[in-house]
Amino acid sequence: MDIGFEDGGAITRAAVVVLAWPGLAVLEEVVHREPTRFPYVPGLLAFRELPAALAAFSRLSRRPDLVMVDGQGIAHPRRLGIAAHLGLWLDLPTLGIAKKRLCGRHGEVPDTRGDWTPLLDGDEVIGAVLRSRVGVKPVYVSPGHRLSLASAVEWTVACLGRTKLPEPTRLADRLASRRGRKSGSGQT
């Protein structure tokens, strides 16, 4: 699941891609567009993005077993990023995969694909800094809801393809940012 914006942020574009496991074949894609109702406030993105995401999920013909979200899970100052929010609303296991660190600190990330180092806030482990591809910046993985950190990392690594992002979020990112299939209004 990923969110994009159109018309300078006036329209929120939520994309959900359901993949088969194993194999990662695309089973279903939904794009939902609606007017943006909440301003951009760092750390409160769920208030801006969640309404469109929930609407997109409501259009699915099948209920996913696990949701990968382009964003933070508990690696968030309030331990409640969009992946955690979405998991609570949907009552599904969720994990967040972010391209940037929102909070916490970490040591050196090993350069081997699939290796990771803990993301810490004080003494609390809030996520993993994962090397998803050699020679590129790592991704930040954190559990959202009903999932351990070890499982979140395991699923992320299992869904990696040839790019930095795991396939579910890579495909959703393409749709949310309009680099994938186009849609008019509503569903694709």
Coordinates of N, CA and C in Angstrom, one line a residue:
M1 N 0.9 -1.2 0.0 CA 0.0 0.0 0.0 C 0.9 1.2 0.0
D2 N 0.5 2.2 -0.8 CA 1.2 3.5 -0.8 C 0.3 4.6 -1.2
I3 N 0.7 5.8 -0.8 CA -0.1 7.0 -1.1 C 0.7 7.9 -1.9
G4 N 0.0 8.6 -2.9 CA 0.6 9.6 -3.7 C -0.4 10.8 -3.7
F5 N 0.0 11.9 -4.3 CA -0.9 13.1 -4.3 C -0.9 13.7 -5.7
E6 N -2.0 14.3 -6.0 CA -2.2 15.0 -7.3 C -2.6 16.4 -7.1
D7 N -2.5 17.2 -8.1 CA -2.9 18.6 -8.0 C -2.3 19.4 -6.8
G8 N -1.0 19.2 -6.7 CA -0.3 19.9 -5.6 C -0.8 19.5 -4.2
G9 N -1.2 18.3 -4.1 CA -1.6 17.8 -2.8 C -3.1 17.9 -2.5
A10 N -3.9 18.4 -3.4 CA -5.3 18.5 -3.2 C -6.1 17.2 -3.3
I11 N -5.5 16.3 -4.1 CA -6.1 14.9 -4.2 C -5.2 13.9 -3.7
T12 N -5.7 13.0 -2.8 CA -4.9 11.9 -2.3 C -5.2 10.7 -3.1
R13 N -4.1 10.0 -3.5 CA -4.2 8.8 -4.4 C -3.7 7.6 -3.6
A14 N -4.6 6.7 -3.2 CA -4.2 5.5 -2.4 C -4.1 4.3 -3.4
A15 N -3.0 3.5 -3.3 CA -2.9 2.4 -4.2 C -2.6 1.1 -3.3
V16 N -3.4 0.1 -3.6 CA -3.2 -1.2 -2.9 C -3.0 -2.3 -4.0
V17 N -2.0 -3.1 -3.8 CA -1.7 -4.2 -4.8 C -1.7 -5.5 -3.9
V18 N -2.5 -6.4 -4.3 CA -2.5 -7.7 -3.7 C -1.7 -8.7 -4.5
L19 N -0.8 -9.4 -3.9 CA 0.1 -10.3 -4.5 C -0.2 -11.7 -4.0
A20 N 0.1 -12.7 -4.8 CA 0.0 -14.1 -4.3 C 1.3 -14.5 -3.6
W21 N 1.1 -15.4 -2.6 CA 2.3 -15.9 -2.0 C 2.2 -17.5 -2.0
P22 N 3.2 -18.1 -2.5 CA 4.5 -17.6 -3.0 C 4.3 -17.2 -4.5
G23 N 5.4 -16.6 -5.0 CA 5.4 -16.2 -6.4 C 5.2 -14.7 -6.7
L24 N 4.5 -14.0 -5.8 CA 4.3 -12.6 -6.0 C 3.6 -12.2 -7.3
A25 N 2.8 -13.0 -7.8 CA 2.0 -12.6 -9.0 C 0.9 -11.7 -8.5
V26 N 0.6 -10.6 -9.3 CA -0.4 -9.7 -9.0 C -1.8 -10.3 -9.1
L27 N -2.5 -10.2 -8.1 CA -3.9 -10.8 -8.1 C -4.9 -9.7 -8.2
E28 N -4.6 -8.5 -7.7 CA -5.6 -7.4 -7.7 C -4.9 -6.1 -7.5
E29 N -5.4 -5.0 -8.1 CA -4.9 -3.6 -7.9 C -6.1 -2.7 -7.7
V30 N -6.0 -1.8 -6.8 CA -7.0 -0.8 -6.6 C -6.3 0.5 -6.4
V31 N -6.9 1.5 -7.1 CA -6.4 2.9 -6.8 C -7.7 3.7 -6.4
H32 N -7.6 4.4 -5.3 CA -8.7 5.3 -4.9 C -8.2 6.7 -4.8
R33 N -9.0 7.6 -5.4 CA -8.7 9.0 -5.4 C -9.8 9.8 -4.6
E34 N -9.4 10.7 -3.8 CA -10.3 11.6 -3.1 C -9.7 12.9 -2.7
P35 N -10.5 13.9 -2.4 CA -9.9 15.2 -1.9 C -9.1 15.0 -0.6
T36 N -8.0 15.6 -0.5 CA -7.2 15.6 0.7 C -7.9 16.4 1.8
R37 N -8.1 15.8 3.0 CA -8.8 16.4 4.0 C -8.0 17.0 5.2
F38 N -6.7 16.6 5.2 CA -5.9 17.0 6.4 C -4.6 17.6 5.9
P39 N -4.1 18.7 6.5 CA -2.9 19.3 6.0 C -1.7 18.4 6.3
Y40 N -0.6 18.7 5.6 CA 0.7 18.0 5.8 C 1.2 18.4 7.2
V41 N 1.4 17.5 8.1 CA 2.0 17.8 9.4 C 3.0 16.6 9.6
P42 N 4.3 16.9 9.7 CA 5.2 15.8 9.9 C 4.9 15.0 11.2
G43 N 4.9 13.7 11.1 CA 4.6 12.8 12.2 C 3.1 12.5 12.3
L44 N 2.3 13.2 11.6 CA 0.8 12.9 11.6 C 0.3 12.5 10.2
L45 N 1.1 11.9 9.4 CA 0.7 11.5 8.1 C -0.5 10.6 8.0
A46 N -0.7 9.8 9.0 CA -1.8 8.9 9.0 C -3.1 9.7 8.9
F47 N -3.2 10.8 9.6 CA -4.4 11.6 9.5 C -4.7 12.1 8.1
R48 N -3.7 12.3 7.3 CA -3.8 12.8 6.0 C -4.0 11.7 5.0
E49 N -3.4 10.5 5.2 CA -3.4 9.5 4.2 C -4.4 8.3 4.5
L50 N -4.7 8.1 5.8 CA -5.5 6.9 6.2 C -6.9 6.9 5.5
P51 N -7.6 8.0 5.5 CA -9.0 7.9 4.9 C -9.0 7.3 3.5
A52 N -8.1 7.7 2.6 CA -8.0 7.2 1.2 C -7.6 5.8 1.3
A53 N -6.6 5.4 2.1 CA -6.1 4.0 2.2 C -7.3 3.1 2.6
L54 N -8.0 3.5 3.6 CA -9.2 2.6 4.0 C -10.2 2.5 2.9
A55 N -10.4 3.5 2.2 CA -11.4 3.5 1.1 C -10.9 2.5 0.0
A56 N -9.6 2.5 -0.3 CA -9.0 1.6 -1.3 C -9.1 0.2 -0.8
F57 N -8.8 -0.1 0.5 CA -8.9 -1.4 1.0 C -10.4 -1.9 1.0
S58 N -11.3 -1.0 1.2 CA -12.8 -1.4 1.1 C -13.2 -1.9 -0.3
R59 N -12.5 -1.5 -1.3 CA -12.8 -1.9 -2.7 C -12.2 -3.3 -3.1
L60 N -11.3 -3.8 -2.3 CA -10.7 -5.1 -2.6 C -11.8 -6.2 -2.6
S61 N -11.6 -7.1 -3.5 CA -12.5 -8.3 -3.6 C -12.0 -9.4 -2.7
R62 N -10.8 -9.3 -2.2 CA -10.2 -10.3 -1.3 C -9.5 -9.6 -0.2
R63 N -9.5 -10.3 1.0 CA -8.8 -9.7 2.2 C -7.4 -10.2 2.2
P64 N -6.4 -9.3 2.2 CA -5.0 -9.8 2.3 C -4.7 -10.4 3.7
D65 N -3.7 -11.3 3.7 CA -3.2 -11.9 5.0 C -2.2 -11.0 5.7
L66 N -1.5 -10.2 4.9 CA -0.5 -9.3 5.5 C -0.4 -8.0 4.6
V67 N -0.2 -6.9 5.2 CA -0.1 -5.6 4.5 C 1.2 -5.0 4.7
M68 N 1.9 -4.7 3.6 CA 3.2 -3.9 3.6 C 2.8 -2.5 3.2
V69 N 3.2 -1.6 4.1 CA 2.9 -0.2 3.9 C 4.2 0.6 3.6
D70 N 4.1 1.5 2.6 CA 5.2 2.4 2.4 C 5.1 3.5 3.4
G71 N 5.8 3.4 4.5 CA 5.8 4.3 5.6 C 6.3 3.6 6.9
Q72 N 6.0 4.3 8.0 CA 6.5 3.8 9.3 C 5.5 2.9 10.0
G73 N 6.0 1.9 10.8 CA 5.1 1.2 11.7 C 5.3 1.8 13.1
I74 N 6.0 1.1 13.9 CA 6.3 1.6 15.3 C 7.6 2.5 15.3
A75 N 8.3 2.6 14.2 CA 9.5 3.4 14.1 C 9.1 4.8 13.9
H76 N 8.4 5.4 14.9 CA 7.7 6.6 14.8 C 7.8 7.3 16.2
P77 N 7.9 8.6 16.3 CA 8.0 9.2 17.7 C 6.9 8.8 18.6
R78 N 5.7 8.5 18.2 CA 4.6 8.1 19.0 C 4.3 6.6 18.9
R79 N 5.2 5.9 18.2 CA 5.1 4.4 18.0 C 3.8 4.1 17.2
L80 N 3.3 5.0 16.5 CA 2.1 4.8 15.7 C 2.1 5.5 14.4
G81 N 3.0 4.9 13.5 CA 3.0 5.4 12.1 C 1.8 4.8 11.3
I82 N 1.8 5.2 10.0 CA 0.7 4.8 9.2 C 0.5 3.3 9.1
A83 N 1.5 2.5 9.2 CA 1.4 1.0 9.1 C 0.7 0.5 10.4
A84 N 1.0 1.1 11.5 CA 0.4 0.7 12.8 C -1.1 1.2 12.8
H85 N -1.3 2.4 12.4 CA -2.7 2.9 12.3 C -3.6 2.0 11.4
L86 N -3.0 1.7 10.2 CA -3.8 0.9 9.2 C -4.1 -0.5 9.8
G87 N -3.1 -1.1 10.4 CA -3.3 -2.4 11.0 C -4.3 -2.4 12.0
L88 N -4.4 -1.4 12.9 CA -5.4 -1.3 13.9 C -6.8 -1.2 13.2
W89 N -6.9 -0.4 12.2 CA -8.2 -0.2 11.6 C -8.7 -1.4 10.9
L90 N -7.8 -2.1 10.2 CA -8.1 -3.3 9.4 C -8.1 -4.6 10.2
D91 N -7.5 -4.5 11.4 CA -7.2 -5.7 12.2 C -6.5 -6.8 11.4
L92 N -5.4 -6.3 10.7 CA -4.6 -7.2 9.9 C -3.1 -7.0 10.3
P93 N -2.3 -8.0 10.2 CA -0.9 -7.8 10.4 C -0.3 -6.8 9.4
T94 N 0.4 -5.9 9.9 CA 1.0 -4.8 9.0 C 2.5 -4.6 9.3
L95 N 3.2 -4.1 8.4 CA 4.6 -3.7 8.6 C 4.8 -2.5 7.8
G96 N 5.7 -1.6 8.2 CA 6.1 -0.4 7.5 C 7.5 -0.6 6.9
I97 N 7.6 -0.1 5.7 CA 8.9 0.0 5.0 C 9.1 1.4 4.5
A98 N 10.1 2.1 5.1 CA 10.3 3.5 4.8 C 11.7 3.7 4.1
K99 N 11.7 4.7 3.3 CA 13.0 5.0 2.6 C 13.9 5.9 3.4
K100 N 13.2 6.6 4.4 CA 14.0 7.5 5.3 C 13.7 7.2 6.7
R101 N 14.6 7.5 7.6 CA 14.4 7.3 9.1 C 13.6 8.5 9.6
L102 N 12.6 8.2 10.4 CA 11.8 9.3 11.0 C 12.4 9.6 12.4
C103 N 12.8 8.6 13.1 CA 13.3 8.7 14.4 C 14.3 7.6 14.7
G104 N 15.0 7.7 15.8 CA 15.9 6.6 16.2 C 17.3 6.8 15.7
R105 N 18.2 5.9 16.1 CA 19.6 5.9 15.7 C 20.0 4.4 15.4
H106 N 21.1 4.3 14.6 CA 21.5 3.0 14.3 C 23.0 3.0 14.0
G107 N 23.6 1.8 14.1 CA 25.0 1.6 13.7 C 25.2 1.4 12.2
E108 N 26.4 1.0 11.9 CA 26.7 0.7 10.5 C 25.8 -0.4 10.0
V109 N 25.3 -0.3 8.8 CA 24.5 -1.4 8.2 C 25.4 -2.3 7.4
P110 N 25.4 -3.6 7.6 CA 26.2 -4.5 6.8 C 25.9 -4.3 5.3
D111 N 26.9 -4.6 4.5 CA 26.7 -4.4 3.0 C 26.1 -5.6 2.3
T112 N 25.8 -6.7 3.0 CA 25.2 -7.9 2.4 C 23.7 -7.8 2.3
R113 N 23.2 -8.1 1.2 CA 21.7 -8.1 1.0 C 21.0 -9.0 2.0
G114 N 20.0 -8.4 2.7 CA 19.3 -9.2 3.7 C 19.8 -9.0 5.1
D115 N 21.0 -8.4 5.3 CA 21.5 -8.1 6.6 C 20.9 -6.8 7.1
W116 N 20.9 -6.7 8.5 CA 20.3 -5.5 9.1 C 20.9 -5.2 10.4
T117 N 20.7 -4.0 10.9 CA 21.1 -3.6 12.2 C 19.9 -3.0 12.9
P118 N 19.8 -3.1 14.2 CA 18.6 -2.5 14.9 C 18.5 -1.0 14.8
L119 N 17.3 -0.5 14.7 CA 17.0 0.9 14.8 C 16.5 1.1 16.3
L120 N 17.2 2.0 17.0 CA 17.0 2.1 18.4 C 16.5 3.5 18.7
D121 N 15.6 3.6 19.7 CA 15.3 4.9 20.3 C 15.5 4.7 21.8
G122 N 16.6 5.3 22.3 CA 17.1 5.0 23.6 C 17.5 3.5 23.7
D123 N 17.0 2.8 24.6 CA 17.3 1.3 24.6 C 16.2 0.5 23.9
E124 N 15.2 1.1 23.4 CA 14.1 0.4 22.7 C 14.4 0.1 21.2
V125 N 14.3 -1.2 20.8 CA 14.4 -1.5 19.4 C 13.1 -1.2 18.8
I126 N 13.1 -0.3 17.8 CA 11.8 0.1 17.2 C 11.7 -0.3 15.7
G127 N 12.8 -0.9 15.2 CA 12.8 -1.3 13.8 C 14.1 -1.9 13.4
A128 N 14.3 -2.1 12.1 CA 15.5 -2.7 11.5 C 15.9 -1.8 10.3
V129 N 17.2 -1.6 10.2 CA 17.8 -0.9 9.1 C 18.3 -2.0 8.2
L130 N 17.6 -2.2 7.1 CA 17.8 -3.4 6.3 C 18.6 -3.1 5.0
R131 N 19.6 -3.8 4.7 CA 20.3 -3.7 3.4 C 19.4 -4.5 2.4
S132 N 18.6 -3.9 1.6 CA 17.8 -4.6 0.6 C 18.5 -4.8 -0.7
R133 N 19.5 -4.1 -0.9 CA 20.3 -4.2 -2.2 C 21.7 -3.6 -1.9
V134 N 22.7 -4.3 -2.4 CA 24.1 -3.9 -2.2 C 24.3 -2.6 -3.0
G135 N 25.0 -1.7 -2.3 CA 25.4 -0.4 -2.9 C 24.4 0.7 -3.0
V136 N 23.2 0.4 -2.3 CA 22.2 1.5 -2.2 C 21.9 1.7 -0.7
K137 N 21.2 2.9 -0.5 CA 20.8 3.2 0.9 C 19.9 2.1 1.4
P138 N 19.9 1.8 2.7 CA 19.1 0.8 3.3 C 17.6 1.3 3.4
V139 N 16.7 0.4 3.7 CA 15.3 0.7 4.0 C 15.1 0.5 5.5
Y140 N 14.1 1.2 6.0 CA 13.8 1.1 7.5 C 12.5 0.3 7.6
V141 N 12.6 -0.8 8.3 CA 11.5 -1.8 8.4 C 11.0 -1.8 9.9
S142 N 9.7 -1.7 10.1 CA 9.2 -1.8 11.5 C 7.9 -2.4 11.5
P143 N 7.6 -3.2 12.6 CA 6.3 -3.8 12.7 C 5.2 -2.7 12.8
G144 N 4.0 -3.0 12.3 CA 2.9 -2.1 12.5 C 1.9 -2.6 13.5
H145 N 1.3 -3.8 13.2 CA 0.3 -4.3 14.0 C 0.3 -5.9 13.9
R146 N 0.2 -6.6 15.0 CA 0.1 -8.0 15.0 C 1.3 -8.7 14.3
L147 N 2.5 -8.2 14.4 CA 3.7 -8.7 13.7 C 4.9 -8.4 14.5
S148 N 5.8 -9.3 14.7 CA 7.1 -9.1 15.4 C 8.1 -8.4 14.4
L149 N 9.1 -7.8 15.0 CA 10.2 -7.2 14.1 C 10.8 -8.3 13.3
A150 N 11.1 -9.5 13.9 CA 11.7 -10.6 13.1 C 10.9 -11.0 11.9
S151 N 9.6 -11.1 12.2 CA 8.7 -11.4 11.1 C 8.6 -10.3 10.0
A152 N 8.6 -9.1 10.4 CA 8.6 -8.0 9.5 C 9.8 -8.0 8.6
V153 N 11.0 -8.2 9.2 CA 12.2 -8.3 8.4 C 12.2 -9.5 7.5
E154 N 11.7 -10.7 8.0 CA 11.7 -11.9 7.2 C 10.8 -11.7 6.0
W155 N 9.6 -11.2 6.2 CA 8.7 -10.9 5.0 C 9.2 -9.9 4.0
T156 N 9.9 -8.9 4.5 CA 10.5 -7.9 3.6 C 11.5 -8.5 2.8
V157 N 12.4 -9.3 3.4 CA 13.5 -9.9 2.6 C 12.9 -10.9 1.6
A158 N 11.9 -11.7 2.0 CA 11.3 -12.7 1.2 C 10.6 -12.1 -0.1
C159 N 10.2 -10.8 0.0 CA 9.5 -10.1 -1.1 C 10.4 -9.2 -1.9
L160 N 11.7 -9.2 -1.6 CA 12.6 -8.4 -2.4 C 12.8 -9.0 -3.8
G161 N 12.8 -8.1 -4.8 CA 13.1 -8.5 -6.1 C 14.5 -7.9 -6.5
R162 N 14.5 -7.2 -7.6 CA 15.8 -6.7 -8.1 C 16.0 -5.2 -7.7
T163 N 15.0 -4.6 -7.0 CA 15.1 -3.2 -6.7 C 15.3 -3.1 -5.1
K164 N 15.4 -1.8 -4.7 CA 15.6 -1.5 -3.3 C 14.3 -1.9 -2.4
L165 N 13.1 -1.7 -3.0 CA 11.9 -1.9 -2.3 C 11.4 -3.3 -2.5
P166 N 10.7 -3.9 -1.5 CA 10.1 -5.2 -1.8 C 8.9 -5.0 -2.8
E167 N 8.6 -6.1 -3.5 CA 7.7 -6.0 -4.6 C 6.3 -5.4 -4.3
P168 N 5.7 -5.8 -3.1 CA 4.4 -5.2 -2.8 C 4.4 -3.7 -2.7
T169 N 5.4 -3.1 -2.1 CA 5.5 -1.7 -1.9 C 6.0 -1.0 -3.2
R170 N 6.9 -1.7 -3.9 CA 7.3 -1.1 -5.2 C 6.2 -0.9 -6.2
L171 N 5.4 -2.0 -6.3 CA 4.2 -1.9 -7.2 C 3.2 -0.9 -6.8
A172 N 2.9 -0.8 -5.5 CA 2.0 0.2 -5.0 C 2.5 1.6 -5.2
D173 N 3.8 1.8 -5.0 CA 4.4 3.1 -5.2 C 4.2 3.5 -6.7
R174 N 4.4 2.6 -7.6 CA 4.2 2.9 -9.0 C 2.8 3.4 -9.3
L175 N 1.8 2.7 -8.7 CA 0.4 3.1 -8.9 C 0.1 4.4 -8.2
A176 N 0.6 4.5 -7.0 CA 0.3 5.8 -6.3 C 0.9 7.0 -6.9
S177 N 2.0 6.8 -7.5 CA 2.7 8.0 -8.1 C 2.5 8.1 -9.6
R178 N 1.6 7.3 -10.1 CA 1.1 7.3 -11.5 C 2.2 6.8 -12.5
R179 N 3.2 6.1 -12.0 CA 4.2 5.5 -12.9 C 3.7 4.2 -13.4
G180 N 2.6 3.7 -12.8 CA 2.1 2.4 -13.2 C 0.9 2.7 -14.1
R181 N -0.1 1.9 -14.0 CA -1.4 2.1 -14.8 C -2.1 3.3 -14.4
K182 N -2.7 4.0 -15.3 CA -3.4 5.2 -15.1 C -4.8 4.8 -14.6
S183 N -5.5 5.8 -13.9 CA -6.9 5.6 -13.6 C -7.6 6.9 -13.7
G184 N -8.8 6.8 -14.0 CA -9.6 8.0 -14.0 C -9.9 8.4 -12.6
S185 N -11.1 8.1 -12.2 CA -11.5 8.4 -10.8 C -11.9 7.0 -10.2
G186 N -11.5 6.8 -9.0 CA -11.9 5.5 -8.4 C -10.9 4.4 -8.6
Q187 N -11.4 3.3 -9.2 CA -10.7 2.0 -9.1 C -10.0 1.7 -10.5
T188 N -8.8 1.1 -10.4 CA -8.2 0.6 -11.7 C -8.3 -0.9 -11.6

